[in-house]
Every structure is written in C-alpha cells, then in structure tokens.
XYZ file of C-alpha atoms in Angstrom:
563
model
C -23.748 -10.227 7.764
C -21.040 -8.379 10.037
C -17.580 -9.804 9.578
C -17.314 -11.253 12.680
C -19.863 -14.065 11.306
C -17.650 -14.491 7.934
C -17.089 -18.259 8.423
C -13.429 -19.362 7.677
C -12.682 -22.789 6.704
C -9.447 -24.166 5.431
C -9.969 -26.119 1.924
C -9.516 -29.303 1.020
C -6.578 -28.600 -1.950
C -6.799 -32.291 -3.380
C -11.145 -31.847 -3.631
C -10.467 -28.127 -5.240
C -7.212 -29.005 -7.261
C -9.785 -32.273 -8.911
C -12.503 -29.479 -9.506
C -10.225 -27.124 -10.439
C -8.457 -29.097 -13.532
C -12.242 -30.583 -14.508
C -13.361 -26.972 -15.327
C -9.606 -25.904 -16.666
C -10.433 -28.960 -18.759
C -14.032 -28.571 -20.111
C -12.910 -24.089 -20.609
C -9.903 -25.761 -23.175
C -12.906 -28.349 -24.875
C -15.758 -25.964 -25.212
C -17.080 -26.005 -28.541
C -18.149 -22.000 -28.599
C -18.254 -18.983 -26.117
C -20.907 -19.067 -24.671
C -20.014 -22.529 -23.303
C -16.596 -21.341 -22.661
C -18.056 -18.708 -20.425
C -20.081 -20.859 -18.740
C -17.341 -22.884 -17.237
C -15.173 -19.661 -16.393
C -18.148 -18.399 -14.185
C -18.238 -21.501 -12.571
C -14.289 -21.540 -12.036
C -14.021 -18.427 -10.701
C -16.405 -19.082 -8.181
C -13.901 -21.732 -6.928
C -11.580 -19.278 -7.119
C -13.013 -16.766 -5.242
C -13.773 -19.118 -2.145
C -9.960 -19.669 -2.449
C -9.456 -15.976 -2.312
C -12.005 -15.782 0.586
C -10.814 -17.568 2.747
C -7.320 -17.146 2.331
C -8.018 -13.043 3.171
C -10.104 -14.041 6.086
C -7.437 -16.001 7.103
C -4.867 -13.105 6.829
C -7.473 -10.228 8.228
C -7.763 -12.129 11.648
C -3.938 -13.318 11.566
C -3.130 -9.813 11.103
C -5.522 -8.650 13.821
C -3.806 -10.985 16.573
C -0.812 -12.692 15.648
C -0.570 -14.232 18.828
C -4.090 -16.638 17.999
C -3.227 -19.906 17.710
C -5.659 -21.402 15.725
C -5.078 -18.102 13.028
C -1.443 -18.218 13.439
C -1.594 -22.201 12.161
C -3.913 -20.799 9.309
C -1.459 -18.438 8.216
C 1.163 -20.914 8.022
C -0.804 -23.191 5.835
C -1.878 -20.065 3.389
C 2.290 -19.587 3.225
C 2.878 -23.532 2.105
C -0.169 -23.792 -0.304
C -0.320 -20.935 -1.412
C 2.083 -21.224 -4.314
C 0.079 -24.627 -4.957
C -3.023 -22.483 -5.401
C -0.924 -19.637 -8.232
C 0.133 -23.409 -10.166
C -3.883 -23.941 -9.841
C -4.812 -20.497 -11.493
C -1.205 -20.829 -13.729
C -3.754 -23.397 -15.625
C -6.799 -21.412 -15.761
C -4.783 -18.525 -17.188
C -2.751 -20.574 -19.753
C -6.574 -21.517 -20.792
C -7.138 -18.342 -21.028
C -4.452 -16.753 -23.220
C -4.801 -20.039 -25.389
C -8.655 -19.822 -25.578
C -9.775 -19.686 -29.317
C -12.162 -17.332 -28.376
C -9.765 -14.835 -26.260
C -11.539 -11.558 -28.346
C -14.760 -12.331 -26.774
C -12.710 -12.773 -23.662
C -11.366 -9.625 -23.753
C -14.788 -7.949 -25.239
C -16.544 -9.010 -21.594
C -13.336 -9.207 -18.998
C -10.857 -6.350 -20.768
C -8.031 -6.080 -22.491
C -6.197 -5.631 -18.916
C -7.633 -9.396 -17.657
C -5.995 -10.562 -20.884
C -2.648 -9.078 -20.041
C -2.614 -10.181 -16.205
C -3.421 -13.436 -17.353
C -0.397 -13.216 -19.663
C 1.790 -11.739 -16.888
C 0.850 -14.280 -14.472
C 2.224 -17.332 -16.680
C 5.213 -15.099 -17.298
C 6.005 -14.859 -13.782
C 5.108 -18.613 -12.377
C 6.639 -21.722 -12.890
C 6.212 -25.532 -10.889
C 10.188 -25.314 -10.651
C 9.845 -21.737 -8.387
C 6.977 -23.245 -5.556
C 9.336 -24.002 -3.037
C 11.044 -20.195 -3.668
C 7.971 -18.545 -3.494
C 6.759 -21.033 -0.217
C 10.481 -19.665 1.596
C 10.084 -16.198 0.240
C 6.223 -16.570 1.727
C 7.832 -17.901 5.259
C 10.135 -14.930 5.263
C 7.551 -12.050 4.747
C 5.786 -13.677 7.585
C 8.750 -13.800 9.357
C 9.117 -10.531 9.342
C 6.011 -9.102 9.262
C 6.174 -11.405 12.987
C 9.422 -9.628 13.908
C 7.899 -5.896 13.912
C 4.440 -6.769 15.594
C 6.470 -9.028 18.346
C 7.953 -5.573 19.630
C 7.201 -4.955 23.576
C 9.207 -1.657 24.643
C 8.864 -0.516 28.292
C 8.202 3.206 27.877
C 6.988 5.845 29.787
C 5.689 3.371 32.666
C 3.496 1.261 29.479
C 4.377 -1.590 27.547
C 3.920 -0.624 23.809
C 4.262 -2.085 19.980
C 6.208 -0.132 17.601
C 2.685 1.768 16.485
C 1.940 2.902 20.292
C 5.636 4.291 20.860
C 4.971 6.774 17.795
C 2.378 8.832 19.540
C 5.412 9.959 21.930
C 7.743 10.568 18.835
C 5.285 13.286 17.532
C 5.789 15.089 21.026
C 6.111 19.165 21.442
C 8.624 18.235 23.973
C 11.776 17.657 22.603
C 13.016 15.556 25.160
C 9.978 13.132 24.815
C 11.089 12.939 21.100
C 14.529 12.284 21.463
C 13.966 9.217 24.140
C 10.629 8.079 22.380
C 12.813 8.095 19.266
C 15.648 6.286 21.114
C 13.406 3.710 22.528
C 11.534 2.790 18.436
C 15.082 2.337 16.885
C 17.139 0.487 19.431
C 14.977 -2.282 18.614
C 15.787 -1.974 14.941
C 19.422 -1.847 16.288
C 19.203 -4.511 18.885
C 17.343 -7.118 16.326
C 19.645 -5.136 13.119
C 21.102 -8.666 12.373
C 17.685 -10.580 11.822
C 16.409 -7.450 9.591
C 19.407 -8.019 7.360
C 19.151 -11.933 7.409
C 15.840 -11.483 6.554
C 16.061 -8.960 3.623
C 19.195 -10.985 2.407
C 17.671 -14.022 1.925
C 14.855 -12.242 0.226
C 16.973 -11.019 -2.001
C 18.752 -13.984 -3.121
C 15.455 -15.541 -3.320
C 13.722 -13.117 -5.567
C 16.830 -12.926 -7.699
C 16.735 -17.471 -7.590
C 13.372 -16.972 -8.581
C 14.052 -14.578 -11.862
C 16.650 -16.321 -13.208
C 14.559 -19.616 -13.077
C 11.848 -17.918 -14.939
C 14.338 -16.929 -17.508
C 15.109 -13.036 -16.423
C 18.461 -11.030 -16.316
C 17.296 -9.855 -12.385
C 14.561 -9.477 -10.368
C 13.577 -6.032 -11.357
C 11.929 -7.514 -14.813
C 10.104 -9.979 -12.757
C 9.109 -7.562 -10.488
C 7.354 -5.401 -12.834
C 5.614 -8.110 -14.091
C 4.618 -9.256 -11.142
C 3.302 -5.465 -10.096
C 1.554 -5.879 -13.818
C 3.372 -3.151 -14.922
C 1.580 -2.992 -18.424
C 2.612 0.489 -20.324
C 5.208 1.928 -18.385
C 9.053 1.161 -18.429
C 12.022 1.528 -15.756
C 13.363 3.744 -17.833
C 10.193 6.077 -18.052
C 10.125 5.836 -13.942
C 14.328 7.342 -14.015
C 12.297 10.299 -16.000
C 9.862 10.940 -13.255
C 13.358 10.647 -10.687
C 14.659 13.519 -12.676
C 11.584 15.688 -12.170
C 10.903 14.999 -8.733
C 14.763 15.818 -8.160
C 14.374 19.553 -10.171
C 10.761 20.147 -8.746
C 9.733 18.540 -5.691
C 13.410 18.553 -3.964
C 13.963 22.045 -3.649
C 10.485 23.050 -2.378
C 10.778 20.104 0.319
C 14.028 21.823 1.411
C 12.470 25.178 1.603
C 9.783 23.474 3.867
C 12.009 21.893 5.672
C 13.652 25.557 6.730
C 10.776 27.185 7.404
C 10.220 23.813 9.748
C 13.080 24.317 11.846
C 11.985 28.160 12.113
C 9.073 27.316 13.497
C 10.449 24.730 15.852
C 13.017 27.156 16.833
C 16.026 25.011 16.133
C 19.126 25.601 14.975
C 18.542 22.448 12.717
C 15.973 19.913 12.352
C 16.957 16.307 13.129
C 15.074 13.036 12.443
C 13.594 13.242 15.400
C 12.104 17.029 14.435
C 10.700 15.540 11.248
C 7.434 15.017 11.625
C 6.432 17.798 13.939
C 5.486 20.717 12.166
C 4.620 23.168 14.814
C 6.332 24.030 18.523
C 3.022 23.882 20.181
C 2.524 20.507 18.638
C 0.628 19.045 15.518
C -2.619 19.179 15.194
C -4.814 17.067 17.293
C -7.955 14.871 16.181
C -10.642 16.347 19.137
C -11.986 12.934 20.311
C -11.132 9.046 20.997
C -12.473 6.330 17.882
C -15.368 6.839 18.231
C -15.769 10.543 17.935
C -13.235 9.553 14.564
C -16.249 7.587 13.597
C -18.921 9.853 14.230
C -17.873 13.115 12.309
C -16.870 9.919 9.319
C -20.445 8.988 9.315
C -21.565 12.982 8.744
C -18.420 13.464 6.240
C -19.154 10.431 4.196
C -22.956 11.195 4.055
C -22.578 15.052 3.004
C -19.638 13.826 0.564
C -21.975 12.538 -1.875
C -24.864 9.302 -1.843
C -21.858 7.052 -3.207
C -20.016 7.740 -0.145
C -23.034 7.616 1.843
C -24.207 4.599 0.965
C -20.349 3.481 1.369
C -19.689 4.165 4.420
C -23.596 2.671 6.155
C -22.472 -0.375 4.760
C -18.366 -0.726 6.043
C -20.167 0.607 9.530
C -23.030 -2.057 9.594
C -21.207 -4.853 8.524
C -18.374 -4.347 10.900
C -15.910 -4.198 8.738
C -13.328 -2.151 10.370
C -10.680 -3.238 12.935
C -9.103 0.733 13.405
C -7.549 0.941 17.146
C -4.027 -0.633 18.468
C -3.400 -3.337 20.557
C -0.911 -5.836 21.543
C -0.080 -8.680 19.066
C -1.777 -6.647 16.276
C 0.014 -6.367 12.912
C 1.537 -2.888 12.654
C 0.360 -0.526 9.445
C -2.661 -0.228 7.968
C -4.089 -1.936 4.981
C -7.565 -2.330 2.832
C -8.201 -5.584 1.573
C -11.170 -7.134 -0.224
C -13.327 -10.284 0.693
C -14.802 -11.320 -2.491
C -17.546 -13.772 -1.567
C -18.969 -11.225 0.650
C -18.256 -8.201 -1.960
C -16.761 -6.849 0.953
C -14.021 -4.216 1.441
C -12.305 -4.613 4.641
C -9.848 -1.699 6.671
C -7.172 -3.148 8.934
C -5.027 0.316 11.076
C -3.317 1.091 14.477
C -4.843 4.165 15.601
C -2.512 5.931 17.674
C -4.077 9.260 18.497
C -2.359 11.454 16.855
C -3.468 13.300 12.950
C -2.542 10.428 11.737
C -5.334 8.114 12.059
C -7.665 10.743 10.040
C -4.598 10.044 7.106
C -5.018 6.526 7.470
C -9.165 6.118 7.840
C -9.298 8.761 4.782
C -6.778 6.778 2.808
C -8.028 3.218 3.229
C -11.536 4.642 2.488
C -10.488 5.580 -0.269
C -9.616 1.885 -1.341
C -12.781 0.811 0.173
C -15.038 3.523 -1.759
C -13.076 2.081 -4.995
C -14.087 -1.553 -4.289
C -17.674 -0.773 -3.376
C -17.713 0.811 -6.552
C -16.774 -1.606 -8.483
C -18.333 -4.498 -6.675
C -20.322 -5.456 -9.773
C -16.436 -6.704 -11.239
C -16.855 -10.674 -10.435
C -13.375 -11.186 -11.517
C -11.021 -10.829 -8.860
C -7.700 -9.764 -11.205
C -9.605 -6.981 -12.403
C -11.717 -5.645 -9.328
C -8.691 -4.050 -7.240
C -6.848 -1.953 -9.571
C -3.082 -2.890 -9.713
C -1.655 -1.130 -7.055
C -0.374 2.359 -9.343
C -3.831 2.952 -10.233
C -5.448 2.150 -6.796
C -3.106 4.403 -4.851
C -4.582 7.213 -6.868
C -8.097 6.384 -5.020
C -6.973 6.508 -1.784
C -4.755 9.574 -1.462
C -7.081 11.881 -3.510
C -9.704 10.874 -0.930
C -7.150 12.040 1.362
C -7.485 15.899 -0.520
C -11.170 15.578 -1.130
C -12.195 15.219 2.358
C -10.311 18.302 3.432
C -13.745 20.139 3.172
C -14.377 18.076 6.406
C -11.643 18.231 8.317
C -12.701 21.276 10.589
C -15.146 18.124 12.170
C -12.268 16.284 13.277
C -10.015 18.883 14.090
C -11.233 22.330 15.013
C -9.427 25.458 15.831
C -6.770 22.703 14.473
C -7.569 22.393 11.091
C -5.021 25.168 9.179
C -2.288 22.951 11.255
C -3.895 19.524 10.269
C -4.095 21.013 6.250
C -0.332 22.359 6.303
C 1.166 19.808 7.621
C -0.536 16.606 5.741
C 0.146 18.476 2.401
C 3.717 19.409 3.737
C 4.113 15.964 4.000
C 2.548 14.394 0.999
C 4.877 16.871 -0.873
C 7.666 15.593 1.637
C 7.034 11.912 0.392
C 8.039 12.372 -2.936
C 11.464 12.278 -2.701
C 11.484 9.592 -0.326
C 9.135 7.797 -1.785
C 12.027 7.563 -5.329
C 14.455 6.383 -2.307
C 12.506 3.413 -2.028
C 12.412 3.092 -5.567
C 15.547 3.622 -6.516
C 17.542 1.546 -3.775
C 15.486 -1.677 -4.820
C 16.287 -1.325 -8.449
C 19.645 -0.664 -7.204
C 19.776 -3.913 -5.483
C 18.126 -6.082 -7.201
C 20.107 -4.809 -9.959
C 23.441 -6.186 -7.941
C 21.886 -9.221 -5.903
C 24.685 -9.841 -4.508
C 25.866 -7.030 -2.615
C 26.907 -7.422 1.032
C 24.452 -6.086 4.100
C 26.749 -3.252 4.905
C 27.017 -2.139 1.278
C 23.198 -2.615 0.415
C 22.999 0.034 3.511
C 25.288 2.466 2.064
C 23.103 2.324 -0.707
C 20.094 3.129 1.072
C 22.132 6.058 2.809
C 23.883 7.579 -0.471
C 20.299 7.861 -1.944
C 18.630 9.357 1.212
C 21.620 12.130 0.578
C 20.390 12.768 -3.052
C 16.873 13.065 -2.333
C 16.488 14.015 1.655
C 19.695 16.498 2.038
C 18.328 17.993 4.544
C 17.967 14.685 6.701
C 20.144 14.742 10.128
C 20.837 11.218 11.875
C 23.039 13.390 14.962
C 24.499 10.621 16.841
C 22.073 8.037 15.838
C 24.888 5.686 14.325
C 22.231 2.714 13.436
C 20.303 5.235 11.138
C 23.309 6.814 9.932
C 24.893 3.833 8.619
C 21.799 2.934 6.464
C 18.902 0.803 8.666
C 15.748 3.426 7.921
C 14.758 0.668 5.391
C 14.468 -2.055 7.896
C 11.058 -0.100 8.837
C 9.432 0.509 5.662
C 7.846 -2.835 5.138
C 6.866 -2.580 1.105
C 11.231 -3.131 0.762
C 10.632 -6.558 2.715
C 7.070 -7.383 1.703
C 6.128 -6.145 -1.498
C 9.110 -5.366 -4.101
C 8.305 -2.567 -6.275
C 5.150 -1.225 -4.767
C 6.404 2.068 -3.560
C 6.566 4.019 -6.586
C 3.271 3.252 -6.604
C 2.558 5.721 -4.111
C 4.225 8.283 -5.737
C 2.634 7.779 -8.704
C -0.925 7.987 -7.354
C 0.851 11.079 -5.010
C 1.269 13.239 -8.124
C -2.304 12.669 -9.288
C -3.926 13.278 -6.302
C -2.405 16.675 -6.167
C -3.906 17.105 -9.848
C -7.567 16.310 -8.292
C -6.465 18.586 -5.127
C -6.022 21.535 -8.206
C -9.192 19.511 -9.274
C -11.338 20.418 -6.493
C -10.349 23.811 -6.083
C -11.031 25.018 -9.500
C -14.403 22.781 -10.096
C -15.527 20.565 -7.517
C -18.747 18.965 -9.311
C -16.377 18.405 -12.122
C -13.345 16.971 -9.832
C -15.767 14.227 -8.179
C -17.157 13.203 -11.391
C -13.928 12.351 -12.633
C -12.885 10.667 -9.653
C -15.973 8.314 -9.467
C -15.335 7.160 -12.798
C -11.951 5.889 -12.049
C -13.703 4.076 -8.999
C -16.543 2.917 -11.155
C -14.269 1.386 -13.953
C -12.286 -0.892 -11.042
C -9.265 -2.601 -12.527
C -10.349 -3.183 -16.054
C -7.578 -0.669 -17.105
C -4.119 -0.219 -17.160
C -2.242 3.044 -15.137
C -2.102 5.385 -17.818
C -5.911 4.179 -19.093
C -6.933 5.427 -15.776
C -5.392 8.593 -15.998
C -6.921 8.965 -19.236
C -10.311 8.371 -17.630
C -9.918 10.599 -14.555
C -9.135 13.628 -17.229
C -4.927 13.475 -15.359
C -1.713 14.234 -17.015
C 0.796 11.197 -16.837
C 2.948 11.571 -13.966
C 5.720 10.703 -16.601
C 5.211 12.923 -18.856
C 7.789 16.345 -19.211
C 5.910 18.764 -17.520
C 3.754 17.060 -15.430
C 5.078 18.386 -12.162
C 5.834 21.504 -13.301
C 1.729 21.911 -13.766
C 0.901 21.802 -10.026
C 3.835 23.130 -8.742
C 2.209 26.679 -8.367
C -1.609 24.729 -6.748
C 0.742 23.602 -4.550
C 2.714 26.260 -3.741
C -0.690 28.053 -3.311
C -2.545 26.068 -0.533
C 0.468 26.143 1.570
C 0.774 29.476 1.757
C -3.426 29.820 1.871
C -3.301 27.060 4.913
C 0.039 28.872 6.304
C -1.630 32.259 6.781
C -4.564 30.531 9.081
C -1.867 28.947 11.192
C-alpha cells in the first residue's frame, strides 16, 4: 500500500479512553502472565492506531502547512495529545506495578521497563494544560520558519530554497543570500524570543510541578536518559574542547587558504573550496537512481530496504512552498512503515540528508518485528548512531552521485562532521545553562549563546552582522525550540560513527556486521548497551576521542591529496 492510500482518521478519545481503561483494568486483574499478556497485545494495538494516526497526521501537516483540513488535524493532535500520554500514564503505571513485571521484562526488555518508569516520572494530570501550551508553541514556531517568503534573486523562496545561494563560489551571492536568510530572523527576532521564553518558563512550570529542582532533570528523563549523567556529558565537553577544537581550527585555516581570504566569515563557513563545493550530478531523480544501485550493492538488508521505502512511496524529498523546513524520519506503526520527510535544495547536501534519514529508516525496517512502539525507535542517542554511520558507510558510493566531485564531496562532509562537534556541545551546553537559570532575560539568554560559541567556535566571524553577533544563531536550530536536550544526541552518535568510519577502513565485513546488529536489536537497549553491541568505545569514556583522532586525521589528508 503506497502512503498516499494510508487512511487518516481522527479518533473518537471518549470510545478509545472507555477501551483504553477496560484493558488498563483487566492487565491490573489478570490472574497470571499469560493472561496479562494477552490484554497488553490487545492494548497496544489501540495504542498503535493512536500513534498512527497521530504521525500521519503530522507527515502530511508537515508536508503542506498551508492544508486546511491537515492544519485543523494538527491542532487537535496539540490539545489531545497530552490526554492521550494521561491514557498511556495508566497503562505504564500497570506496568511497573504488574506482579509479573520479570516476565515483562524477560519478553519487552529491561529498557521497556525503565521507559515505562520514566514516563510516570515525567507526567502528571496537573501538567496537561503545560504540555497542551508548550505543544501550541512548538507548532507555533515550527509555523513561523516554514511561513518565510523572501524575494530573492527574481524567485520567491522558504528559508530551505535561499540556502542553495548561501553555498555560492561567488562571494557576493553569499554575502546578500546570507543577508536576505537572517534579516528575517532579525525582522521576526521578537516572536523567536517570545516564543523560546515562554517555552522556557513552561518547561521549567512543568518540572517543578512534577517535583524537580529545573528542567534539565526532567529533560533527561524525558530523553530516557537511562545510564548516563550531566555530569558524565561536562566530561565529554572537556574532550571535545582538548581534541576536536584545535583540529577544527586548523581546518578552519587551511579553509580560508583555500578560499583565498584574509579570514573566513560566517558567510565563508560552509564552502570549502573557491571553485565551489561539490555538486550532486543530477536533479531527484538521478539522487534516486544511483540510491537504488547503492542500496542494492550495499548489502540484501539494504536492498530489500530501500525496494520497499521506493514502492510504497514513502518519501516526500524535494522543496516547496508551505513545506516544513528540515528533514526528519519518522515511523508509521500500523503500516510497519518508516517514513523520510527533507527539502532538497540541490546542493551536497541532500546526499547528507537521504544517507542520514536512511539510516533511521534501515534501523526501523530492521527492527520491524519490535510491536512495541517505546522500544522500536531507539531513544534518540542510540538512533543517531544509525543514521550518521550510514552517512560514512555509503562513502564507497559516492563517486555515483558525485563524480570527478567526490574527493571534494568526502573532505568536506567529514570536515564538517568533525566541525559539528563543538557546536554541537554549544547547543548542549547553553540549554543546561538556561534551564539551569529559567529566568534569565532574552538579551542575557543570548549572551549566553554567544559566550559559548566563543569557547567552542573561536574562529567564528559575525563582521557587521549585529543580529548574529549579539546571540540569535539559536533562533535557527530548531532542537533548542522543539526538542530540549536532543542535540547532544548527535554528538554522541557523531563520535561513534567515526569509530565505524575507522570500522570500515580496517575490516569492512566486520564493520557492517556490527552495525546491523545495533539495527537488528531496535530500542530494546539503553545508549551504552548499544555501544556494547556494536563492539564501540563510550563516547564518555577518557580516551575515547583520543582513539580516532589519528583515522581522522588520516582520511582528510587521504581525501585532501585527490582534491
């Protein structure tokens, strides 16, 4: 069934909240397991009809905000939403209080268990209108950033279609192009900061209702943070600051050297070469066509992967207007269907993007067999690792996509995965920083942001640009507005794809084994679990980054020498 044919309709909350508490009720009476078990199948089947339709709901929202009848859908999913987590609040309290919850954790994990307990930890009746605003302000934003229409270069484009100019080889296209993307940060600066204030004062409401000091306990429990500590993330800070820092800024020379600058500016950033980046060789559909040859030489997983996204239509890849901006995968579980939502924009970066949200998909067609939707996705620490070591794997490929290209295309995506690190700890850092001191003013929450990018990006340049310069980057970077906590995430997963990069370069049979068995085991583990399984070192561990530091070091000079 293509996706297109997924039928969507709203439930009926009063029929499923009276099923709902029936089989809460008869899981809390069942006289043994198996009966137990019986009624938790039957539950979650509720549940993931809930989950259905709510995603479908958010897929074609996402696709065009501007439809009505998707638009109104959306808007429900915000109100009831919460109503649906007090629904689930019961089936996990039955859970954690089941007699039998060793057998539970025997067939569903020890992980379930522990979401289940985190999930009662962070919900409470007394927080649904909270988490209805905080819902209503997310979409709020996530409304403000798609709504863009800038009149450049003779075209009316979204935020997503202006970038393609900002990744010029003409300098002057940059520095307008550039112009053009953050005046509308400057000109709507007040709503951002409305926006991210109230979400802070929400989130921090929120916490102290449940009983925490601040919203950065919450937070990792809502992230299901369950074996790693704040505290154990500052260590990974400290490395990335010794390590990663200093080789960024040595990149970052060499950079303006090749761009024949005196110094590189924000708007030099992400070029890498005078001539320009590397280009992708074709429109969407030539994308698609070398994907369908890399995915079916990759292995008969990825084969067998791919077919099925392709024949089921379940990809919505190119830009238009009203589309959501980003790129996400999500999951449709009544279908056992991955889904990939992106704004290609023709430049390198749509190979990033299809690579990386494959790399979620592959995960969750691996691991389709998981009928339990808090364990099928990874949390989000363990499922970044999927999709940006798909991101090194496929680099085999990439002289399909990008030709007498593909030394730039190599240099500069692992340039700039090494780049992220240290902005990816900004990220980090300035929301425990915040939510740390809710109640901070807008101007000084932006000094924040700015004090940390001088820590961690020294080498970053605003010139006159006095909207970034006073601290509004963050108004972009929609994980700060969206999803608190996520982005260390990234840099988590970051520093063990570079392990399977070394991986696949020193035993490739042995790299991809590894990898499908972190795919194949879904989320029935915690982070460091899954680093156990895919053979990694803990990215918190002393030492860690010191142990690719030389791989890395390697393929950029191997990928430099064939520029």
């Amino acid at each position: 069934m293509k996706f297109n044919e997924y039928k969507y309709e709203r439930p009926d909350y009063d029929k499923v909240k009276e099923l709902f508490l029936t089989l809460v009720s008869q899981i809390n009476n069942a006289k043994g397991y198996e009966e137990q078990n019986k009624y938790i199948k039957e539950l979650n089947d509720v549940r993931k009809n809930i989950e259905t339709m709510s995603t479908l709901a958010s897929i074609r929202n996402s696709i065009n905000t501007a439809d009505e009848f998707y638009d109104k859908e959306q808007n429900y999913w915000d109100e009831y939403g919460p109503l649906y987590i007090k629904l689930n609040a019961d089936f996990y309290k039955a859970i954690v209080n089941s007699k039998f919850k060793e057998n539970i954790k025997n067939e569903y994990s020890e992980q379930f268990y522990k979401i289940c307990e985190n999930s009662l930890k962070s919900f409470s009746v007394d927080i649904i209108p909270d988490l209805q605003e905080e819902n209503k302000l997310m979409s709020r934003y996530t409304k403000l950033l798609a709504s863009a229409k800038i009149n450049f270069n003779d075209e009316e484009l979204n935020l997503s279609g202006l970038y393609k100019y900002m990744l010029s080889d003409d300098r002057d296209m940059r520095e307008k192009s550039s112009k053009a993307y953050y005046d509308y940060f400057e000109k709507h600066e007040d709503e951002f900061d409305e926006i991210y204030d109230k979400l802070v004062h929400i989130r921090n409401d929120i916490s102290k209702k449940l009983g925490f000091n601040n919203f950065v306990e919450l937070g990792y429990i809502r992230m299901d943070r369950t074996d790693y500590t704040p505290d154990m993330v500052v260590n990974l800070r400290k490395q990335i600051l010794e390590y990663i820092v200093p080789l960024c800024n040595k990149l970052y020379e060499k950079q303006a050297k090749r761009l024949n600058l005196d110094k590189l500016t924000y708007v030099d950033e992400n070029v890498e070469f005078s001539d320009g980046n590397a280009t992708i060789k074709g429109d969407a559909n030539y994308i698609i066509e070398n994907g369908i040859k890399m995915y079916q030489e990759l292995s008969k997983e990825t084969k067998g992967f791919f077919d099925f996204m392709l024949e089921n239509e379940l990809m919505d890849l190119e830009t238009k207007h009203n589309k959501s901006a980003g790129g996400y995968c999500t999951y449709i579980p009544d279908y056992k269907a991955p889904f990939i939502f992106s704004n290609f924009n023709g430049t390198s970066e749509d190979m990033d993007v299809l690579t990386h949200e494959a790399g979620h998909a592959f995960q969750l067609y691996m691991s389709r067999y998981i009928d339990m939707q808090e364990i099928n996705f990874p949390t989000l620490d363990s499922c970044e690792i999927h999709s940006m070591s798909m991101e090194f794997i496929t680099y085999p490929w990439m002289d399909k996509f990008f030709k007498e290209d593909t030394a730039k295309y190599k240099f500069a995506h692992l340039s700039s995965a090494i780049k992220f690190l240290p902005y990816g700890v900004v990220v980090d850092e300035f929301q425990h920083i915040i939510y740390e001191n809710p109640h901070m003013s807008k101007d000084e929450r932006k000094k924040v942001w700015r004090d940390l990018e001088k820590k961690y990006l020294p080498h970053r340049d605003y010139e006159d640009n006095e909207t970034l310069e006073k601290g509004c980057w963050f108004f972009k970077q929609g994980h700060i507005f969206k999803d608190p906590f996520y982005y260390i995430d990234y840099v988590l997963a970051e520093i063990c794809a570079f392990q399977f990069l070394k991986k696949m370069d020193e035993n490739r049979t042995k790299g991809w084994q590894d990898y499908l068995n972190i795919c194949k085991v879904g989320g029935t583990q915690s982070f460091l679990q899954i680093v156990e399984t895919g053979n990694l070192i803990s990215p918190f561990e002393d030492g860690c980054i010191k142990s690719i530091i030389t791989n890395l070091e390697e393929n950029i000079k191997s990928f430099e020498s064939n520029l």
